[in-house]
Amino acid sequence: MRDSGLAHILSISGLHMMLMAGTVFWALRALLASIPALALRFPIKKWAAAASLAAALFYLAISGAALPTIRAWIMMSIVLLAVILDRPAITMRNVALAALAILIVAPESVFDPSFEMSFAAVIALVALYEAMAGRKRPELDDVSLTWRTLRFAWLAIWAAGVTTTVAGLATAPFAAYHFHRVSYYGLAANLLAAPIVGLLVMPMALLSVVAMPLHLEHVPLLVMGVGLDALVWVGETVAAWPGAISIVPSMSGTSLFLIVAGGLWLCLVHGALRQAGWAAIALGLFTAGTAPRPDLLIEREGKAMAVRGEDGLLALLPGSHKNYSAQKWLEADGDARDPALAAQSESFTCDSLGCLTALGTRRVAFLTDPAAAEEDCRSADILIAQFYAPKICAGPAVVVDRRSLRDNGAYALYLVDGSLRIETVGEVRGRRPWAVTTVAQESLGSGRPDRVRLGKK
C-alpha cells in the first residue's frame, strides 16, 4: 500500500471522514428532496449538513479520535458549518480556520508529517478548485443523454486524475523529507482504488453500522470485504510494477522550506506574480541533494553503528541489521539495500569482545566487553563502548560510552576536509528542562587531535 501510493487510504483521516460525512449528506439530502412538501418549504440542504455534522462526530468517537482524525473532523465541521450558515464551504479561509483551530489545541502538530501532508494536499486542491470555479461550463441542453453520460464519465475520470496528481505533487516533498520515499505510480493506483473505496468500501461500512441494530450487518460487511480484497490487489499489483518507488537521500530543511514556500506562493498569490513560486521550487529541488551525509552513526543505546566505506555506502555493524535506527539510516542515505546485506560488509573485523573498523585514517573500536578496553584505549582514535568506559582511557580522541549516549542520545560524525565534526541529538535538541545538558564537541583537527571525552559536564 505504501509503495503503490495508497497508504493514505489506511489512515482514518481526511478521505474517510469526507466519504463518511459526504455519504450521509448526499443520501439524506436526496431522501428529503424526494418529498416535495419538505423540499419546497424547508432548507433541506442545511438539515443534511447538520446530520452530517453529527455523523462526523459519531465517526470521530468510534474511530478512537487519533490526531489525524481530529484534524479531519475539525476541517469537515468547518465546511459543514459554512453550509449551514450560507457561507462558501471550500475556501482558503476555511482551511486557515481549520489549521488555526488545530494548532491552538495541539501546536506541536506543525511538525507532524500527517499534518503537513494533509494541509499541503488540501491547500493545493482548494487552489485548484478556486482557479477552475470561474470557468464557464458548456451548455448541454441540446445534446443527447448518451453524450451527456459519456461526458460525465470522462469528467469524473479527469477530475480524479487531476486531483490525485495535484495532491500527490503537493505531498511528495514531505514524503521525501520524512520517509525518503517517492512513489511514481500513485496516479494509476488511486484511479483504480478511489472508486472501490468511495463506492464500495466506505458506503458498505456505513451501511453495516446502520444495519447493526437489526442484526443485518453481515451482508454489507461481506460486500465491504470484497472491496477490501480488490483494494489490496490494486496495491500489490501497482507496487510490483518496475520502478514503482525510489529511495531518496535526506533533504535539507532549507530545501524543504524553499519548496513549501514556492508551493504556498503558487496557491495563495494571484496575478502575474504567482509564477515566481516556480523559482523557489526549482531552487529547492536543485539543492535537495546537497545535505551532508554522516560518515559514522551511533544508535542512542549503542546497539547499532554504521560507517561509510570507501565505496561511499554505509556498512552496518554485524548484527545490527534488525535495529530500527539502522534501517532508517540506510533510507536517509538514499540506500535501497536490504539491511542484512549492508551488515555483511567487510569493513568490520569482529571477535567476542567487539569490532574494529576505520573512518578515513582513524581507527574506530566498538566494544561490547570491558576486557578489551585497556588495549583499545591505547590504540583507537574513536572508541565506542556499550558500557561505562574507564576514566583512565586517555588514548582515543573521541570516547562515546553508555554515559555519553544516555546524556546526548544518538551520534553522527562527519569527515570534513580531514577534520571531524560531531553532532548529537542532545546538541540539536538544545537545553530543555526535561533533558540532561551536556557539552558536545564541535570539531577535531586533522592530524592527532586533542582528546575529547563527550558526555562530561
Coordinates of C-alpha atoms in Angstrom, one line a residue:
M1 CA 0.0 0.0 0.0
R2 CA 2.8 2.4 0.8
D3 CA 4.9 1.6 -2.3
S4 CA 1.9 2.0 -4.6
G5 CA 0.9 5.4 -3.1
L6 CA -2.2 4.1 -1.3
A7 CA -1.0 4.3 2.3
H8 CA -3.2 7.4 2.9
I9 CA -6.3 5.1 2.5
L10 CA -5.3 3.2 5.6
S11 CA -5.2 6.3 7.7
I12 CA -8.5 7.3 9.4
S13 CA -8.3 10.9 8.4
G14 CA -9.5 13.2 5.7
L15 CA -10.5 10.7 3.0
H16 CA -12.5 8.5 5.4
M17 CA -14.2 11.5 7.1
M18 CA -15.1 13.1 3.8
L19 CA -16.5 9.8 2.4
M20 CA -18.5 9.0 5.5
A21 CA -19.9 12.5 6.1
G22 CA -20.4 13.1 2.4
T23 CA -22.3 9.9 2.0
V24 CA -24.7 10.9 4.9
F25 CA -25.1 14.4 3.4
W26 CA -25.8 13.1 -0.1
A27 CA -28.2 10.3 1.0
L28 CA -30.2 12.4 3.4
R29 CA -30.5 15.3 1.0
A30 CA -31.6 13.0 -1.8
L31 CA -34.2 11.4 0.5
L32 CA -35.5 14.8 1.6
A33 CA -35.6 16.1 -2.0
S34 CA -37.8 13.2 -2.9
I35 CA -40.5 14.7 -0.6
P36 CA -41.8 17.8 -2.3
A37 CA -43.6 19.1 0.8
L38 CA -40.2 19.3 2.5
A39 CA -38.0 20.2 -0.4
L40 CA -40.1 23.3 -1.4
R41 CA -40.6 24.7 2.1
F42 CA -37.6 23.9 4.2
P43 CA -33.8 24.2 3.9
I44 CA -33.1 20.5 3.4
K45 CA -29.5 21.2 2.5
K46 CA -28.9 22.7 5.9
W47 CA -30.7 19.7 7.5
A48 CA -28.5 17.3 5.7
A49 CA -25.4 19.3 6.7
A50 CA -26.4 19.2 10.4
A51 CA -27.0 15.5 10.2
S52 CA -23.6 15.0 8.5
L53 CA -22.0 17.1 11.3
A54 CA -23.5 14.7 13.9
A55 CA -22.4 11.7 11.9
A56 CA -18.9 13.1 11.6
L57 CA -18.7 13.5 15.4
F58 CA -20.0 9.9 15.9
Y59 CA -17.4 8.6 13.5
L60 CA -14.7 10.5 15.4
A61 CA -15.8 8.8 18.6
I62 CA -15.9 5.3 17.3
S63 CA -12.6 5.7 15.4
G64 CA -10.6 6.3 18.5
A65 CA -10.1 10.1 18.0
A66 CA -6.5 9.9 16.8
L67 CA -4.8 13.2 16.0
P68 CA -5.2 12.9 12.2
T69 CA -8.9 12.0 12.6
I70 CA -9.4 15.0 14.9
R71 CA -7.8 17.3 12.3
A72 CA -10.1 15.8 9.6
W73 CA -13.1 16.3 11.8
I74 CA -12.3 19.9 12.5
M75 CA -11.9 20.6 8.8
M76 CA -15.1 18.8 7.9
S77 CA -17.0 20.5 10.7
I78 CA -15.9 24.0 9.4
V79 CA -17.1 23.1 5.9
L80 CA -20.5 21.8 7.1
L81 CA -20.9 24.8 9.4
A82 CA -20.3 27.0 6.4
V83 CA -23.1 25.3 4.5
I84 CA -25.4 25.8 7.5
L85 CA -24.5 29.5 7.7
D86 CA -24.8 30.0 3.9
R87 CA -21.1 30.7 3.6
P88 CA -18.8 29.3 0.8
A89 CA -17.7 25.9 2.0
I90 CA -14.5 25.3 0.1
T91 CA -12.3 28.4 0.6
M92 CA -8.7 29.1 1.8
R93 CA -10.3 31.0 4.7
N94 CA -11.9 27.8 6.0
V95 CA -8.6 25.9 5.5
A96 CA -6.8 28.6 7.6
L97 CA -9.5 28.4 10.3
A98 CA -9.1 24.7 10.5
A99 CA -5.3 25.0 10.8
L100 CA -5.7 27.7 13.4
A101 CA -8.1 25.6 15.5
I102 CA -5.8 22.5 15.3
L103 CA -2.7 24.5 16.3
I104 CA -4.5 26.1 19.2
V105 CA -5.3 22.6 20.5
A106 CA -2.1 20.9 19.5
P107 CA 0.6 23.3 18.4
E108 CA 3.2 20.5 18.0
S109 CA 1.2 19.3 15.1
V110 CA 3.0 21.7 12.8
F111 CA 6.0 19.2 12.9
D112 CA 3.8 16.2 12.3
P113 CA 4.2 14.6 8.8
S114 CA 0.5 13.8 8.6
F115 CA -0.5 17.4 9.5
E116 CA 1.9 18.8 6.9
M117 CA 0.9 16.4 4.2
S118 CA -2.9 16.8 4.9
F119 CA -2.8 20.6 4.7
A120 CA -0.4 20.6 1.7
A121 CA -2.9 18.5 -0.2
V122 CA -5.9 20.5 0.9
I123 CA -4.4 23.9 0.1
A124 CA -3.3 22.7 -3.4
L125 CA -6.8 21.2 -4.1
V126 CA -8.6 24.3 -2.8
A127 CA -6.3 26.5 -5.0
L128 CA -7.2 24.3 -8.0
Y129 CA -10.9 24.5 -7.2
E130 CA -10.7 28.3 -6.9
A131 CA -8.8 28.5 -10.2
M132 CA -11.4 26.4 -12.0
A133 CA -14.5 27.8 -10.3
G134 CA -14.7 30.7 -12.7
R135 CA -14.6 28.6 -15.9
K136 CA -17.7 28.7 -18.0
R137 CA -19.4 25.3 -18.4
P138 CA -20.7 24.4 -21.9
E139 CA -24.5 24.2 -22.4
L140 CA -25.7 20.6 -22.7
D141 CA -29.4 21.1 -23.0
D142 CA -29.4 20.2 -26.7
V143 CA -27.2 17.1 -26.6
S144 CA -28.3 13.5 -26.2
L145 CA -28.4 11.6 -23.0
T146 CA -25.7 9.2 -24.2
W147 CA -23.4 12.1 -24.9
R148 CA -24.1 13.7 -21.5
T149 CA -23.4 10.3 -19.8
L150 CA -20.1 9.8 -21.6
R151 CA -19.1 13.4 -20.9
F152 CA -19.9 12.9 -17.2
A153 CA -17.9 9.7 -17.1
W154 CA -15.0 11.4 -18.8
L155 CA -15.1 14.4 -16.4
A156 CA -15.2 12.0 -13.4
I157 CA -12.1 10.2 -14.6
W158 CA -10.4 13.5 -15.5
A159 CA -11.2 15.1 -12.1
A160 CA -9.9 12.0 -10.2
G161 CA -6.7 12.1 -12.2
V162 CA -6.1 15.8 -11.7
T163 CA -6.9 15.8 -8.0
T164 CA -4.7 12.8 -7.5
T165 CA -1.9 14.4 -9.4
V166 CA -2.2 17.7 -7.6
A167 CA -2.4 16.1 -4.1
G168 CA 0.5 13.8 -4.9
L169 CA 2.7 16.6 -6.1
A170 CA 1.8 18.7 -3.0
T171 CA 2.7 15.9 -0.6
A172 CA 5.7 14.5 -2.4
P173 CA 8.3 16.9 -0.8
F174 CA 7.1 15.9 2.7
A175 CA 7.1 12.2 1.9
A176 CA 10.7 12.6 0.6
Y177 CA 11.8 14.6 3.6
H178 CA 10.3 12.5 6.3
F179 CA 10.2 9.0 4.8
H180 CA 12.8 9.2 2.0
R181 CA 10.5 7.6 -0.5
V182 CA 9.0 8.7 -3.8
S183 CA 6.1 6.7 -5.4
Y184 CA 5.8 7.0 -9.1
Y185 CA 2.6 5.1 -9.9
G186 CA 0.3 6.8 -7.3
L187 CA -1.9 8.3 -10.0
A188 CA -2.7 4.9 -11.6
A189 CA -3.2 3.3 -8.2
N190 CA -5.5 6.0 -6.9
L191 CA -7.5 6.0 -10.1
L192 CA -8.1 2.3 -9.6
A193 CA -8.6 2.4 -5.9
A194 CA -10.7 5.6 -5.5
P195 CA -13.9 4.1 -7.0
I196 CA -13.5 1.0 -4.8
V197 CA -13.2 3.0 -1.6
G198 CA -15.7 5.7 -2.5
L199 CA -18.5 3.5 -4.0
L200 CA -18.0 0.2 -2.2
V201 CA -15.9 0.1 0.9
M202 CA -16.9 3.2 2.9
P203 CA -20.7 3.1 1.9
M204 CA -20.8 -0.5 3.0
A205 CA -19.0 0.3 6.2
L206 CA -21.6 3.0 7.0
L207 CA -24.5 0.7 6.0
S208 CA -23.2 -2.0 8.3
V209 CA -23.3 0.3 11.2
V210 CA -26.9 1.3 10.4
A211 CA -27.8 -2.4 10.0
M212 CA -26.3 -3.5 13.3
P213 CA -29.4 -2.9 15.4
L214 CA -31.3 -5.2 13.0
H215 CA -28.5 -7.8 13.1
L216 CA -28.2 -7.5 9.3
E217 CA -24.6 -6.1 9.2
H218 CA -23.1 -9.3 7.8
V219 CA -24.5 -8.6 4.3
P220 CA -22.8 -5.1 3.8
L221 CA -19.7 -6.4 5.6
L222 CA -19.4 -9.2 3.1
V223 CA -19.6 -6.7 0.2
M224 CA -17.1 -4.5 2.0
G225 CA -14.7 -7.4 2.3
V226 CA -14.8 -7.9 -1.5
G227 CA -13.9 -4.3 -1.9
L228 CA -11.0 -4.6 0.6
D229 CA -9.7 -7.6 -1.3
A230 CA -9.9 -5.6 -4.5
L231 CA -8.1 -2.7 -2.8
V232 CA -5.2 -4.9 -1.6
W233 CA -5.0 -6.4 -5.1
V234 CA -4.6 -3.0 -6.6
G235 CA -1.8 -2.1 -4.1
E236 CA 0.1 -5.3 -4.7
T237 CA -0.2 -5.1 -8.4
V238 CA 0.9 -1.5 -8.7
A239 CA 3.7 -1.9 -6.2
A240 CA 5.1 -4.8 -8.3
W241 CA 5.5 -2.7 -11.4
P242 CA 9.1 -2.0 -12.3
G243 CA 10.5 1.2 -10.7
A244 CA 7.4 1.7 -8.6
I245 CA 9.4 3.5 -5.9
S246 CA 12.7 5.3 -5.2
I247 CA 14.6 5.7 -2.0
V248 CA 16.0 9.3 -1.9
P249 CA 18.6 10.7 0.5
S250 CA 17.8 13.1 3.2
M251 CA 16.7 16.6 2.1
S252 CA 17.9 19.6 4.0
G253 CA 15.4 21.7 5.9
T254 CA 16.3 24.7 3.7
S255 CA 15.4 22.8 0.6
L256 CA 12.1 21.8 2.0
F257 CA 11.4 25.3 3.1
L258 CA 12.1 26.7 -0.4
I259 CA 9.8 24.1 -2.0
V260 CA 7.0 24.7 0.5
A261 CA 7.3 28.5 0.3
G262 CA 7.2 28.3 -3.5
G263 CA 4.1 26.0 -3.4
L264 CA 2.3 28.3 -1.0
W265 CA 3.1 31.2 -3.2
L266 CA 1.6 29.5 -6.2
C267 CA -1.6 28.6 -4.2
L268 CA -2.1 31.9 -2.4
V269 CA -0.9 34.7 -4.7
H270 CA -2.9 35.8 -7.7
G271 CA -1.9 37.6 -10.8
A272 CA 1.4 37.6 -12.7
L273 CA 3.5 37.4 -9.5
R274 CA 2.1 33.9 -8.9
Q275 CA 4.7 32.4 -11.3
A276 CA 7.5 33.5 -9.1
G277 CA 6.7 30.5 -6.9
W278 CA 8.2 28.2 -9.5
A279 CA 11.7 29.8 -9.0
A280 CA 11.6 28.9 -5.3
I281 CA 10.5 25.4 -6.0
A282 CA 13.3 25.0 -8.6
L283 CA 15.9 26.2 -6.2
G284 CA 14.7 23.9 -3.5
L285 CA 14.8 20.9 -5.9
F286 CA 18.3 21.9 -7.1
T287 CA 19.6 22.0 -3.6
A288 CA 17.6 19.0 -2.3
G289 CA 20.6 16.5 -2.6
T290 CA 23.2 18.8 -1.1
A291 CA 22.6 17.9 2.6
P292 CA 25.8 16.5 4.2
R293 CA 25.8 12.7 4.8
P294 CA 27.2 11.4 8.1
D295 CA 30.3 9.1 7.9
L296 CA 29.8 7.4 11.3
L297 CA 26.4 6.8 13.1
I298 CA 25.9 5.5 16.6
E299 CA 22.4 4.5 17.8
R300 CA 21.2 6.0 21.1
E301 CA 21.6 2.8 23.1
G302 CA 24.9 1.8 21.5
K303 CA 23.4 -1.3 19.9
A304 CA 24.0 -0.3 16.3
M305 CA 26.6 1.5 14.4
A306 CA 27.3 2.3 10.7
V307 CA 30.4 3.6 9.0
R308 CA 30.8 4.9 5.5
G309 CA 33.1 2.7 3.4
E310 CA 35.4 3.6 0.6
D311 CA 32.6 2.8 -1.9
G312 CA 30.6 5.6 -0.4
L313 CA 28.0 3.3 1.1
L314 CA 27.1 2.8 4.8
A315 CA 28.3 -0.5 6.3
L316 CA 26.3 -1.7 9.3
L317 CA 27.8 -3.2 12.3
P318 CA 27.3 -7.0 12.1
G319 CA 24.1 -8.0 13.9
S320 CA 22.6 -4.5 13.8
H321 CA 20.5 -5.0 10.6
K322 CA 17.4 -5.7 12.7
N323 CA 17.7 -2.4 14.5
Y324 CA 15.1 0.1 13.6
S325 CA 17.6 3.0 13.6
A326 CA 20.0 1.1 11.3
Q327 CA 17.2 0.6 8.8
K328 CA 16.3 4.3 8.8
W329 CA 20.0 5.2 8.4
L330 CA 20.0 3.4 5.1
E331 CA 16.8 5.1 3.9
A332 CA 18.1 8.5 4.9
D333 CA 21.2 7.8 2.9
G334 CA 19.1 7.0 -0.2
D335 CA 20.3 3.4 0.0
A336 CA 17.7 0.8 -1.1
R337 CA 19.8 -2.2 0.0
D338 CA 18.4 -4.7 2.4
P339 CA 19.8 -4.0 5.9
A340 CA 21.0 -7.6 6.1
L341 CA 23.1 -7.1 3.0
A342 CA 24.6 -3.8 4.4
A343 CA 25.6 -5.7 7.6
Q344 CA 27.7 -8.2 5.6
S345 CA 30.3 -5.7 4.7
E346 CA 34.0 -6.5 5.2
S347 CA 34.5 -3.1 6.8
F348 CA 34.4 -4.6 10.3
T349 CA 36.7 -7.1 12.0
C350 CA 35.0 -8.6 14.9
D351 CA 35.6 -11.0 17.8
S352 CA 33.9 -11.8 21.0
L353 CA 35.0 -8.5 22.7
G354 CA 33.9 -6.1 19.9
C355 CA 34.7 -4.9 16.4
L356 CA 37.3 -2.7 14.7
T357 CA 36.8 -0.5 11.6
A358 CA 38.2 2.6 10.1
L359 CA 36.9 6.1 9.5
G360 CA 39.3 7.6 7.0
T361 CA 42.7 7.3 8.6
R362 CA 41.2 6.9 12.1
R363 CA 40.9 3.6 13.9
V364 CA 37.4 3.0 15.4
A365 CA 36.8 0.5 18.1
F366 CA 33.3 -0.8 19.0
L367 CA 33.5 -2.6 22.4
T368 CA 30.9 -4.9 23.9
D369 CA 33.2 -6.3 26.7
P370 CA 35.2 -4.2 29.2
A371 CA 38.0 -6.7 28.8
A372 CA 39.0 -5.0 25.5
A373 CA 39.0 -1.5 27.0
E374 CA 42.7 -1.4 28.1
E375 CA 44.1 -2.4 24.7
D376 CA 41.7 -0.2 22.6
C377 CA 42.1 2.8 24.9
R378 CA 45.8 2.8 23.7
S379 CA 45.3 2.1 20.0
A380 CA 41.9 3.5 19.0
D381 CA 41.2 7.1 17.8
I382 CA 37.5 6.7 18.3
L383 CA 36.2 4.4 21.0
I384 CA 32.5 3.4 21.3
A385 CA 31.6 1.3 24.3
Q386 CA 28.3 -0.3 25.3
F387 CA 29.4 0.1 29.0
Y388 CA 30.9 2.9 31.1
A389 CA 34.4 3.5 29.7
P390 CA 37.2 3.7 32.3
K391 CA 38.2 7.2 33.3
I392 CA 41.9 6.4 32.5
C393 CA 41.0 5.8 28.8
A394 CA 43.3 8.6 27.6
G395 CA 44.2 7.4 24.1
P396 CA 41.1 8.0 21.9
A397 CA 40.3 11.4 20.6
V398 CA 36.6 10.6 21.0
V399 CA 35.0 8.4 23.6
V400 CA 31.3 7.5 23.3
D401 CA 30.2 5.2 26.1
R402 CA 26.9 4.4 27.9
R403 CA 27.1 7.7 29.9
S404 CA 27.6 9.8 26.7
L405 CA 24.7 8.0 24.9
R406 CA 22.5 8.5 28.0
D407 CA 23.2 12.2 28.1
N408 CA 23.5 13.1 24.4
G409 CA 21.4 10.5 22.6
A410 CA 22.4 9.3 19.1
Y411 CA 25.6 10.5 17.4
A412 CA 26.6 11.4 13.9
L413 CA 30.2 12.1 12.9
Y414 CA 31.2 13.8 9.7
L415 CA 34.6 13.9 7.9
V416 CA 35.0 17.5 6.6
D417 CA 38.3 18.3 4.9
G418 CA 40.3 16.0 7.1
S419 CA 38.6 17.1 10.3
L420 CA 35.9 15.5 12.3
R421 CA 32.6 17.2 13.1
I422 CA 30.3 15.7 15.7
E423 CA 26.5 16.1 16.0
T424 CA 24.3 14.7 18.8
V425 CA 20.6 14.6 19.4
G426 CA 21.2 16.5 22.6
E427 CA 23.1 19.2 20.8
V428 CA 20.4 19.6 18.1
R429 CA 17.6 19.5 20.7
G430 CA 19.3 22.2 22.8
R431 CA 18.7 23.0 26.5
R432 CA 15.4 21.8 27.8
P433 CA 14.1 21.5 31.4
W434 CA 13.4 17.8 30.9
A435 CA 16.7 16.9 29.3
V436 CA 20.2 16.5 30.7
T437 CA 22.5 19.2 29.3
T438 CA 26.0 18.2 28.2
V439 CA 28.9 19.7 26.3
A440 CA 29.2 18.4 22.8
Q441 CA 32.4 18.7 20.8
E442 CA 32.1 20.8 17.6
S443 CA 35.1 19.7 15.6
L444 CA 38.5 18.0 15.9
G445 CA 41.5 18.9 13.9
S446 CA 43.2 16.7 11.3
G447 CA 46.5 15.1 12.5
R448 CA 46.5 13.9 16.1
P449 CA 43.6 15.9 17.7
D450 CA 43.3 16.7 21.3
R451 CA 41.4 14.2 23.4
V452 CA 37.7 15.0 23.8
R453 CA 35.5 12.9 26.1
L454 CA 31.9 13.6 25.1
G455 CA 29.3 13.3 27.9
K456 CA 31.3 15.2 30.5
K457 CA 29.8 18.4 32.1

